[in-house]
PDB file of C-alpha atoms in Angstrom:
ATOM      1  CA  UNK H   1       4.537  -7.480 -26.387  1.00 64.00           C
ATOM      2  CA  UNK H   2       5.239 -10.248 -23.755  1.00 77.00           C
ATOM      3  CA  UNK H   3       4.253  -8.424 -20.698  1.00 93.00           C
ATOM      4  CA  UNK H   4       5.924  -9.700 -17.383  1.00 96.00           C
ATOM      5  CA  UNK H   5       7.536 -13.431 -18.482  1.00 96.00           C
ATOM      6  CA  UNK H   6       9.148 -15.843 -15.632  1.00 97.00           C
ATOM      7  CA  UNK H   7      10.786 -18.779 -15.255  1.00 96.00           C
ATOM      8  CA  UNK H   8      11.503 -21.349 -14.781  1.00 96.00           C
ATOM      9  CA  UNK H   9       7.005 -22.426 -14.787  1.00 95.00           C
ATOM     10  CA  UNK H  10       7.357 -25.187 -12.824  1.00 95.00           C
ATOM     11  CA  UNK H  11      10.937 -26.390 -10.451  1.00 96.00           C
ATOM     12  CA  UNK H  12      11.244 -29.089  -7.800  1.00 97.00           C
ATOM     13  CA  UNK H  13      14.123 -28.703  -5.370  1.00 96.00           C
ATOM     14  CA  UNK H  14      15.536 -30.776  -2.522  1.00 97.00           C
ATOM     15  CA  UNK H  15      15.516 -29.052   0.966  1.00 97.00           C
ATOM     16  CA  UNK H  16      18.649 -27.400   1.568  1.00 97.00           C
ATOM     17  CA  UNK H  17      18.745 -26.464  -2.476  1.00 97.00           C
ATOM     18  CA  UNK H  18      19.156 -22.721  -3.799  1.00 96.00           C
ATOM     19  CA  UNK H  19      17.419 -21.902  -7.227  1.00 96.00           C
ATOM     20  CA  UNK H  20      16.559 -18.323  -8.417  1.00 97.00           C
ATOM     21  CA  UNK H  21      13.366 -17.635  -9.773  1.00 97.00           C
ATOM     22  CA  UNK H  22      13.724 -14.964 -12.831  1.00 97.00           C
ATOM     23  CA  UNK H  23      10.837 -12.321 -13.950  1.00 97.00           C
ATOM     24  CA  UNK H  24      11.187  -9.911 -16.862  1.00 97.00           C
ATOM     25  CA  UNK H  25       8.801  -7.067 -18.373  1.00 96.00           C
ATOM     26  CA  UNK H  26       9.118  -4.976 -21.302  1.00 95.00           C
ATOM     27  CA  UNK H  27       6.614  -2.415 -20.252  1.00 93.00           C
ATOM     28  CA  UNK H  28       9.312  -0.177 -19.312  1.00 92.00           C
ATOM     29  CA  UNK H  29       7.712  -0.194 -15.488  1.00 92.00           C
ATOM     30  CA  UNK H  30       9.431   1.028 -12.363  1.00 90.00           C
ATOM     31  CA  UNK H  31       7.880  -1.209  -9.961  1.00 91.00           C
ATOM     32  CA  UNK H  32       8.321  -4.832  -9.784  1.00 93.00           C
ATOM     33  CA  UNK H  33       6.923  -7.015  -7.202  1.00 94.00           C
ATOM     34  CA  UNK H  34       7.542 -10.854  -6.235  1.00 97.00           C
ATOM     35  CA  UNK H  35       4.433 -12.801  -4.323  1.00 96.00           C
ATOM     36  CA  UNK H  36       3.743 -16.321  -2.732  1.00 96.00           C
ATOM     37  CA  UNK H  37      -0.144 -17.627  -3.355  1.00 94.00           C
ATOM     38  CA  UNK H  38      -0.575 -20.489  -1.076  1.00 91.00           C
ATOM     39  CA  UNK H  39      -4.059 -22.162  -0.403  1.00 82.00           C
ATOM     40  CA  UNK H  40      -6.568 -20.023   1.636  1.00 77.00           C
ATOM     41  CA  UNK H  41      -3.567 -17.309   1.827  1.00 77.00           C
ATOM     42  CA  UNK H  42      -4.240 -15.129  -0.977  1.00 84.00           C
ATOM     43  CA  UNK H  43      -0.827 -13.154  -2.072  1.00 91.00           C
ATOM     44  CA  UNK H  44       1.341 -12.537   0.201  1.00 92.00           C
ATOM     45  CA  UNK H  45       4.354 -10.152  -1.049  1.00 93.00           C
ATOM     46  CA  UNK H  46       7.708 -11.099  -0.341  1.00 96.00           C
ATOM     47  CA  UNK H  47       9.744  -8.328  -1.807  1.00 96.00           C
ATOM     48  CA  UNK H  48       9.310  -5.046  -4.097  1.00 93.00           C
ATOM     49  CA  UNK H  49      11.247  -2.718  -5.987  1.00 93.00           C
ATOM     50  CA  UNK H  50      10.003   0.824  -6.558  1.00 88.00           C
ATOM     51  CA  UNK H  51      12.157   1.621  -9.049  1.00 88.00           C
ATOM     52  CA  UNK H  52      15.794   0.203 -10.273  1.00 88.00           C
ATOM     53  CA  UNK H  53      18.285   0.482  -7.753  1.00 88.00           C
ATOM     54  CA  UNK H  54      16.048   0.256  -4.701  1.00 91.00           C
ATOM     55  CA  UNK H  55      14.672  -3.496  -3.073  1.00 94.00           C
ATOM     56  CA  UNK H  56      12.196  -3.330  -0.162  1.00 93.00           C
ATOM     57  CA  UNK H  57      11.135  -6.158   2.326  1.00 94.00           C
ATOM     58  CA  UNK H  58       7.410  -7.246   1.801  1.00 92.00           C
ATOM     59  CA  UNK H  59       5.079  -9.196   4.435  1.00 90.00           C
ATOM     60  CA  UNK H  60       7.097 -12.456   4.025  1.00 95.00           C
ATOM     61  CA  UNK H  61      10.805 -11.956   3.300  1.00 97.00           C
ATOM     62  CA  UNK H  62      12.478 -14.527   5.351  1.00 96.00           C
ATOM     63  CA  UNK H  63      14.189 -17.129   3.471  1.00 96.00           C
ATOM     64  CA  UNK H  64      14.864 -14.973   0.717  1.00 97.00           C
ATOM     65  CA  UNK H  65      17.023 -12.186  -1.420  1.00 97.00           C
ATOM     66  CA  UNK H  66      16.120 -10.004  -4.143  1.00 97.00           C
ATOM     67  CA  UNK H  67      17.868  -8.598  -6.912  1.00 96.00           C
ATOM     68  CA  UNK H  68      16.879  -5.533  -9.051  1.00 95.00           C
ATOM     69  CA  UNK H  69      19.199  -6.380 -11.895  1.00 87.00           C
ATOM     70  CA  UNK H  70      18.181  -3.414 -14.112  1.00 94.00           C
ATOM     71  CA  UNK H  71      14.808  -1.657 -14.903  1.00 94.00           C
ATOM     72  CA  UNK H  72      13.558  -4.935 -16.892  1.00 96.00           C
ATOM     73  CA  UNK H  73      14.554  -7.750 -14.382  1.00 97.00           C
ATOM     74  CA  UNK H  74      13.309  -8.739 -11.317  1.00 97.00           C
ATOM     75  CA  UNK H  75      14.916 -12.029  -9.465  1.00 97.00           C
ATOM     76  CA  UNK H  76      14.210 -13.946  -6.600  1.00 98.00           C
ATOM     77  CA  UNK H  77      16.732 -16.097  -5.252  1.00 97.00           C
ATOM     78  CA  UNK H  78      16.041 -19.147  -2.359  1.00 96.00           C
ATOM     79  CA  UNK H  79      19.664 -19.815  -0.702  1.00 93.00           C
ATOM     80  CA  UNK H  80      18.134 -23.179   1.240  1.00 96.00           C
ATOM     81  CA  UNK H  81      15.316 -24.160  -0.031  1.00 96.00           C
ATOM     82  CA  UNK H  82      12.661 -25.936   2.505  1.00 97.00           C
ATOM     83  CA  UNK H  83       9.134 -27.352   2.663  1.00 96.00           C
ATOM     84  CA  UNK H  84       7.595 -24.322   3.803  1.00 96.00           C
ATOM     85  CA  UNK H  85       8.684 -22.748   0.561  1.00 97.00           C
ATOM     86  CA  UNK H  86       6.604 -25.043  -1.554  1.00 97.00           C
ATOM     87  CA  UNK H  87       4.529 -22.227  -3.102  1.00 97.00           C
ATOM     88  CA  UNK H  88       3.075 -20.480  -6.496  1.00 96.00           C
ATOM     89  CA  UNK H  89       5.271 -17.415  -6.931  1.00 97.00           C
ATOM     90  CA  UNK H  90       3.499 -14.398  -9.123  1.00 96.00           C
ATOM     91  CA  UNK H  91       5.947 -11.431 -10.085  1.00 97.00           C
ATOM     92  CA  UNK H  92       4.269  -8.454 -11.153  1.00 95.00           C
ATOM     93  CA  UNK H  93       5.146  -5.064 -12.534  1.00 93.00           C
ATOM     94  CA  UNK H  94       3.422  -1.623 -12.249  1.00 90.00           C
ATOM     95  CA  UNK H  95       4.453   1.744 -13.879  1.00 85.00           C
ATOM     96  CA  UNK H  96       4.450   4.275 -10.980  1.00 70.00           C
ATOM     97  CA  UNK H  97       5.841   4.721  -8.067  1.00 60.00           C
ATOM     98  CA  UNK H  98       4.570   6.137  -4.764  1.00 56.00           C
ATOM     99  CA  UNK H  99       1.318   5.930  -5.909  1.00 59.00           C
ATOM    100  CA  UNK H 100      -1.556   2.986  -6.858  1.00 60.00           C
ATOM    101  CA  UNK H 101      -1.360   1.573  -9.921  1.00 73.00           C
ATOM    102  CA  UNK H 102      -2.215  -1.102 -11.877  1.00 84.00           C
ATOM    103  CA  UNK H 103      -0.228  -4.106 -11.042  1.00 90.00           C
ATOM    104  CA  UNK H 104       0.717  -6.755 -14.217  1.00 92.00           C
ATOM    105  CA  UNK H 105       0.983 -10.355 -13.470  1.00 94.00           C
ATOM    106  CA  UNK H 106       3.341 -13.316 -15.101  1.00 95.00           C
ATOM    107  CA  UNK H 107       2.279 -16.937 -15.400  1.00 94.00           C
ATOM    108  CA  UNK H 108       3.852 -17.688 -12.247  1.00 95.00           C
ATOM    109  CA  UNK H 109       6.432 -20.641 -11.113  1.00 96.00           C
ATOM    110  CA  UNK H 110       5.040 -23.311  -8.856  1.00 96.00           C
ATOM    111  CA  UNK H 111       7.897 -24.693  -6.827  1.00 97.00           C
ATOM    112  CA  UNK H 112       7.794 -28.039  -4.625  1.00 96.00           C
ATOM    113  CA  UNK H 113      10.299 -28.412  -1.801  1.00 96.00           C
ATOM    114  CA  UNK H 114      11.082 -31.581  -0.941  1.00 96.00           C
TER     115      UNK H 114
ATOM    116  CA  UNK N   1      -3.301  -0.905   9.318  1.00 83.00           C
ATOM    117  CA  UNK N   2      -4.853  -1.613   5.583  1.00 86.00           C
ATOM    118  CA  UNK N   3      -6.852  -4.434   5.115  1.00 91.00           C
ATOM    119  CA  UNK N   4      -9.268  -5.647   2.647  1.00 94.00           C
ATOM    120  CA  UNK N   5     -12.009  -8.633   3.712  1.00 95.00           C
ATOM    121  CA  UNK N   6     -14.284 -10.157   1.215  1.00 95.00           C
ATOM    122  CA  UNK N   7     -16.315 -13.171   1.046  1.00 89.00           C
ATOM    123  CA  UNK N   8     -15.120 -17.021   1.593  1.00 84.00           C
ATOM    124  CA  UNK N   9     -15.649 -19.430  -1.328  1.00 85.00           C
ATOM    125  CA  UNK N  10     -15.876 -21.458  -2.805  1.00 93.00           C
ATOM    126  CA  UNK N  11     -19.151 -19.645  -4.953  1.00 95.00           C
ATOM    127  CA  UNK N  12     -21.152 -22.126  -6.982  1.00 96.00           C
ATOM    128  CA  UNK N  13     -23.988 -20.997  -9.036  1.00 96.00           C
ATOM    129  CA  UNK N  14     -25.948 -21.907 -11.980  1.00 97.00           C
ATOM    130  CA  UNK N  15     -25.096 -20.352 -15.370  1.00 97.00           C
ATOM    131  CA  UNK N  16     -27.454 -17.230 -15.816  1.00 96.00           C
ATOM    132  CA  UNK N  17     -27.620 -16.672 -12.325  1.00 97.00           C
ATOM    133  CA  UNK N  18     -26.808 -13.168 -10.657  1.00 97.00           C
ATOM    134  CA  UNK N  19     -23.290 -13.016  -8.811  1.00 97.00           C
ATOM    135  CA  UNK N  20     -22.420 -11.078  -5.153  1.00 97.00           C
ATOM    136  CA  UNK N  21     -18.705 -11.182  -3.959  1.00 97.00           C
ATOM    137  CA  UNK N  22     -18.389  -8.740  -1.078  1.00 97.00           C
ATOM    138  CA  UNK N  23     -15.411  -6.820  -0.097  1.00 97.00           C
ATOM    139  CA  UNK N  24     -14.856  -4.515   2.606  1.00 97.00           C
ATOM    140  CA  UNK N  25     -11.538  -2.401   3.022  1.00 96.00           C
ATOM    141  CA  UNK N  26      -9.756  -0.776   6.233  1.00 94.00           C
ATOM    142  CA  UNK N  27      -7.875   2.349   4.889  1.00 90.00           C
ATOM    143  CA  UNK N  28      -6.428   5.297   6.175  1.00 83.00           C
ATOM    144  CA  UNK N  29      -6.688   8.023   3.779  1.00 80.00           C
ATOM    145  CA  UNK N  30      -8.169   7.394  -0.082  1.00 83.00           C
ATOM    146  CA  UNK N  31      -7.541   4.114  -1.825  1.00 90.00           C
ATOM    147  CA  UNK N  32      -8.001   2.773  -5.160  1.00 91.00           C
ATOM    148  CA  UNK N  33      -9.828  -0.034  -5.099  1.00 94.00           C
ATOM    149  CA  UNK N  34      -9.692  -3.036  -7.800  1.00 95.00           C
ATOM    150  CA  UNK N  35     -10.611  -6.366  -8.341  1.00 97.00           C
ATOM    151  CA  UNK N  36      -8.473  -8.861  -9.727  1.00 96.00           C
ATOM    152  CA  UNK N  37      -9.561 -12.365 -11.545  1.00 96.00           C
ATOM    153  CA  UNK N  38      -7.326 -15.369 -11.701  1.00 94.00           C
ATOM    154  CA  UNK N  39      -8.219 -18.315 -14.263  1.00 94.00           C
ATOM    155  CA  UNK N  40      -6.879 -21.815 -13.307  1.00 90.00           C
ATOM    156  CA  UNK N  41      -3.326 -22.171 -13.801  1.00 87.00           C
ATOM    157  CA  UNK N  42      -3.095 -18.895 -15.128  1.00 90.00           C
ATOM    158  CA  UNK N  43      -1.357 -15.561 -12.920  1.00 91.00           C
ATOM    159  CA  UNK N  44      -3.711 -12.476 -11.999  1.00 93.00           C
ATOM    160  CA  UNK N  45      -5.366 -10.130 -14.349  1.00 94.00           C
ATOM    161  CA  UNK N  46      -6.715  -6.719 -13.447  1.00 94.00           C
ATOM    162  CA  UNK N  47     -10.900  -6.897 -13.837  1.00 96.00           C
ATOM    163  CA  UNK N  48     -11.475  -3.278 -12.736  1.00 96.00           C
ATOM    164  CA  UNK N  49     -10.603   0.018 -10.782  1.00 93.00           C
ATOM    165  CA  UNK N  50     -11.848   2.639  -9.248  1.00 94.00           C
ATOM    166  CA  UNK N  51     -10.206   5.241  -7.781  1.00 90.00           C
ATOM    167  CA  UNK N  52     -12.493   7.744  -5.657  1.00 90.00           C
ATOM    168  CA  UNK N  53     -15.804   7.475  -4.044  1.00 92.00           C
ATOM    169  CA  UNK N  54     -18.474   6.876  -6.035  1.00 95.00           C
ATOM    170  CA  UNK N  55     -16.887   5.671  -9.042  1.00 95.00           C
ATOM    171  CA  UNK N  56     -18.238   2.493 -11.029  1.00 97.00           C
ATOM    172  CA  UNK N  57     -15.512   0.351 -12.276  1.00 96.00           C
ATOM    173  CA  UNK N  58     -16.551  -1.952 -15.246  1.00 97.00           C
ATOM    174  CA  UNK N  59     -15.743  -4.750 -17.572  1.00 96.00           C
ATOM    175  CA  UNK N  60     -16.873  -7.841 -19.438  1.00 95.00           C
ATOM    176  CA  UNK N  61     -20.327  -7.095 -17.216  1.00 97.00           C
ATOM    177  CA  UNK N  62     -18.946  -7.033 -13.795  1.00 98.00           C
ATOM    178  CA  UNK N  63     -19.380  -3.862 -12.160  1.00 98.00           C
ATOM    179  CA  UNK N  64     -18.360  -2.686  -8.782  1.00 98.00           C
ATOM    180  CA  UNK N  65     -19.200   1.091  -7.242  1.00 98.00           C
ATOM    181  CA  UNK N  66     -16.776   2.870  -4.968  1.00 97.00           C
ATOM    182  CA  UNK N  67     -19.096   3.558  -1.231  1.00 96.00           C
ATOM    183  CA  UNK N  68     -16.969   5.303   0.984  1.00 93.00           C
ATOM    184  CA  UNK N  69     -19.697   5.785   3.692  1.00 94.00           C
ATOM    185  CA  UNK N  70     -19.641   1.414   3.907  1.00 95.00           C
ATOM    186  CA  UNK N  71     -16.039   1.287   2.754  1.00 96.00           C
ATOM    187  CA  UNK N  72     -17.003  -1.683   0.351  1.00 97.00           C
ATOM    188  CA  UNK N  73     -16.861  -2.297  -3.629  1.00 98.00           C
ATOM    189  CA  UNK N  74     -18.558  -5.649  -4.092  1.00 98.00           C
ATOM    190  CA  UNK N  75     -18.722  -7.319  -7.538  1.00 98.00           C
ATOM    191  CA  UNK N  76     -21.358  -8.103  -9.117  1.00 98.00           C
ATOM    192  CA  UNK N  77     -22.673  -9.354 -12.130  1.00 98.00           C
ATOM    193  CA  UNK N  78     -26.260  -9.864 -13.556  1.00 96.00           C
ATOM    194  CA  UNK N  79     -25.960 -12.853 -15.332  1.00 96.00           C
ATOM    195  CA  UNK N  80     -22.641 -15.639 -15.316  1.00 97.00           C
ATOM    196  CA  UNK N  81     -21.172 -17.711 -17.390  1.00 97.00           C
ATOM    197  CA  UNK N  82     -19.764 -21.073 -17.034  1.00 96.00           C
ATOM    198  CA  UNK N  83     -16.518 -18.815 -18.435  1.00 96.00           C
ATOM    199  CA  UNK N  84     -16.844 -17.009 -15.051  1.00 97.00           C
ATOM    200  CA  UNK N  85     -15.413 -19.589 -12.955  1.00 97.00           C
ATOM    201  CA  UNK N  86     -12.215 -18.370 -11.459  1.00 96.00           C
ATOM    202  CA  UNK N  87     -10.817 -16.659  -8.217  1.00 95.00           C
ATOM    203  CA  UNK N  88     -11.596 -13.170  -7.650  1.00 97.00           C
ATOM    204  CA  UNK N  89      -9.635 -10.901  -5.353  1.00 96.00           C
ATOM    205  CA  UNK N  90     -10.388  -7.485  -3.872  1.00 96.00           C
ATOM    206  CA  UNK N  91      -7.414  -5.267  -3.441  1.00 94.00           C
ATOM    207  CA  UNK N  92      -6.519  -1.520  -2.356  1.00 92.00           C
ATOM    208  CA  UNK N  93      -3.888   0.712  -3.010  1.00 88.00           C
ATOM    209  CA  UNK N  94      -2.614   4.123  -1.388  1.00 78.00           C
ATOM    210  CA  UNK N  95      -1.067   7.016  -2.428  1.00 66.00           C
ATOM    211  CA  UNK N  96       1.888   7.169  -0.225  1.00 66.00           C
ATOM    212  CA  UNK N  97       2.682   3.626  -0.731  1.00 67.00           C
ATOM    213  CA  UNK N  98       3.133   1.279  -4.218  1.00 71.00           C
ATOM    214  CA  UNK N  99       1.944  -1.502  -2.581  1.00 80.00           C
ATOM    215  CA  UNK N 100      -1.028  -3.614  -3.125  1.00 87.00           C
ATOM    216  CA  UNK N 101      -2.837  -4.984  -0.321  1.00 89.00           C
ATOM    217  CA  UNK N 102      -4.725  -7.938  -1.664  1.00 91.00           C
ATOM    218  CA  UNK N 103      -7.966 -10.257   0.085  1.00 93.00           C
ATOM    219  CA  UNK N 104      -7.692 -14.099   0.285  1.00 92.00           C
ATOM    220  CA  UNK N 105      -9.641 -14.530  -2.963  1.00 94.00           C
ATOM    221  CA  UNK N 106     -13.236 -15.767  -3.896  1.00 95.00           C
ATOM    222  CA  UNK N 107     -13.250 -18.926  -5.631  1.00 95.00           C
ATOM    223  CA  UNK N 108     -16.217 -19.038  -8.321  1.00 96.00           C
ATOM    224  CA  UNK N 109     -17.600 -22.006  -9.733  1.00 96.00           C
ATOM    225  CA  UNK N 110     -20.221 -21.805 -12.399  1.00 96.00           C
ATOM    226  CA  UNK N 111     -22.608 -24.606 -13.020  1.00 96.00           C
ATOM    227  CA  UNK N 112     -23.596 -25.342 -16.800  1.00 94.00           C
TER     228      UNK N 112
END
């Protein structure tokens, strides 16, 4: 049992670069969540999806797209890349929707903009 | 709107010591409340839960209790371990919603 796997676990991109970040679980959850952790930030979400089919915008979404590619997959996609992006991204899966819920973490991908 | 506040680090004690982290949440309606640990270089990890007032979450000796009438659930723990060093984040959910609203993280360091 893998959990909630992503990659790639570490990328470094030139500014102006697009790069998708993948995230898969085998828990058979509904919800699937992508999040930036920047220093003295916390988590910050970016984008959710409460259940396959369906992509919402999170605190952060600028710069980015979503895809909810079926109920196991999750991706994140940066069209042009820039510094500001430099960030640990954390997807995460929980197995309800509309209502709180345990939320499962991957290993996350540390990007660097340059 | 929903907020959760808890404590700046970075935390340093002495192994054996007792640990505080305090957390305070800003809810409309009834939240679960949770604590997450992260371990260096490592994503986050659910520590515990509660879900209604007055409950005690629990696990691997931290413990945190539910108080509606203070809206907090600090952590705490009676005795650390150099093992302990990590960042700990307090976090809320609501019913209506499936998001969860997480605090800026405690960083813990534990001195052997």
């Amino acid at each position: 049992n893998a959990g909630v796997t992503q990659t790639p676990k570490f990328q470094v991109l030139k500014t102006g670069q697009s790069m998708t970040l993948q995230c898969a679980q085998d828990m058979n959850h509904n919800s699937m969540y992508w999040y930036r952790q920047d220093p003295g930030m916390g988590l910050r979400l970016i984008y959710y999806s409460a259940s396959e089919g369906t992509t919402d915008k999170g605190e952060v979404p600028n710069g980015y797209n979503v895809s909810r590619l079926n109920k196991r997959e999750f991706s994140l996609r940066l069209e042009s890349a820039a510094p500001s992006q430099t960030s640990v991204y954390f997807c995460a899966s929980s197995e309800a929707s509309g209502q709180p819920d345990t939320q499962y973490f991957g290993p996350g991908t540390r990007l660097t903009v340059l | 709107g929903d907020s959760v506040t808890q404590m700046e680090g970075p935390v340093t004690l002495s192994e054996e010591a007792f640990l505080t982290i305090n957390c305070t949440y800003t809810a409309t309606g009834y939240p679960s409340l949770f604590w997450y640990v992260q371990y260096p270089g490592e994503g986050l990890q659910l520590l515990l839960k509660a879900t209604k007032a007055d409950d005690k979450g629990s696990n691997k000796g931290f413990e945190a209790t539910y108080r509606k009438e203070t809206t907090s659930f600090h952590l705490e723990k009676g005795s650390v371990q150099v093992s302990d060093s990590a960042v700990y984040f307090c976090a809320l959910s609501v019913v209506r919603d499936d998001k969860i609203i997480f605090g800026k993280g405690t960083r813990l360091h534990i001195l052997p």
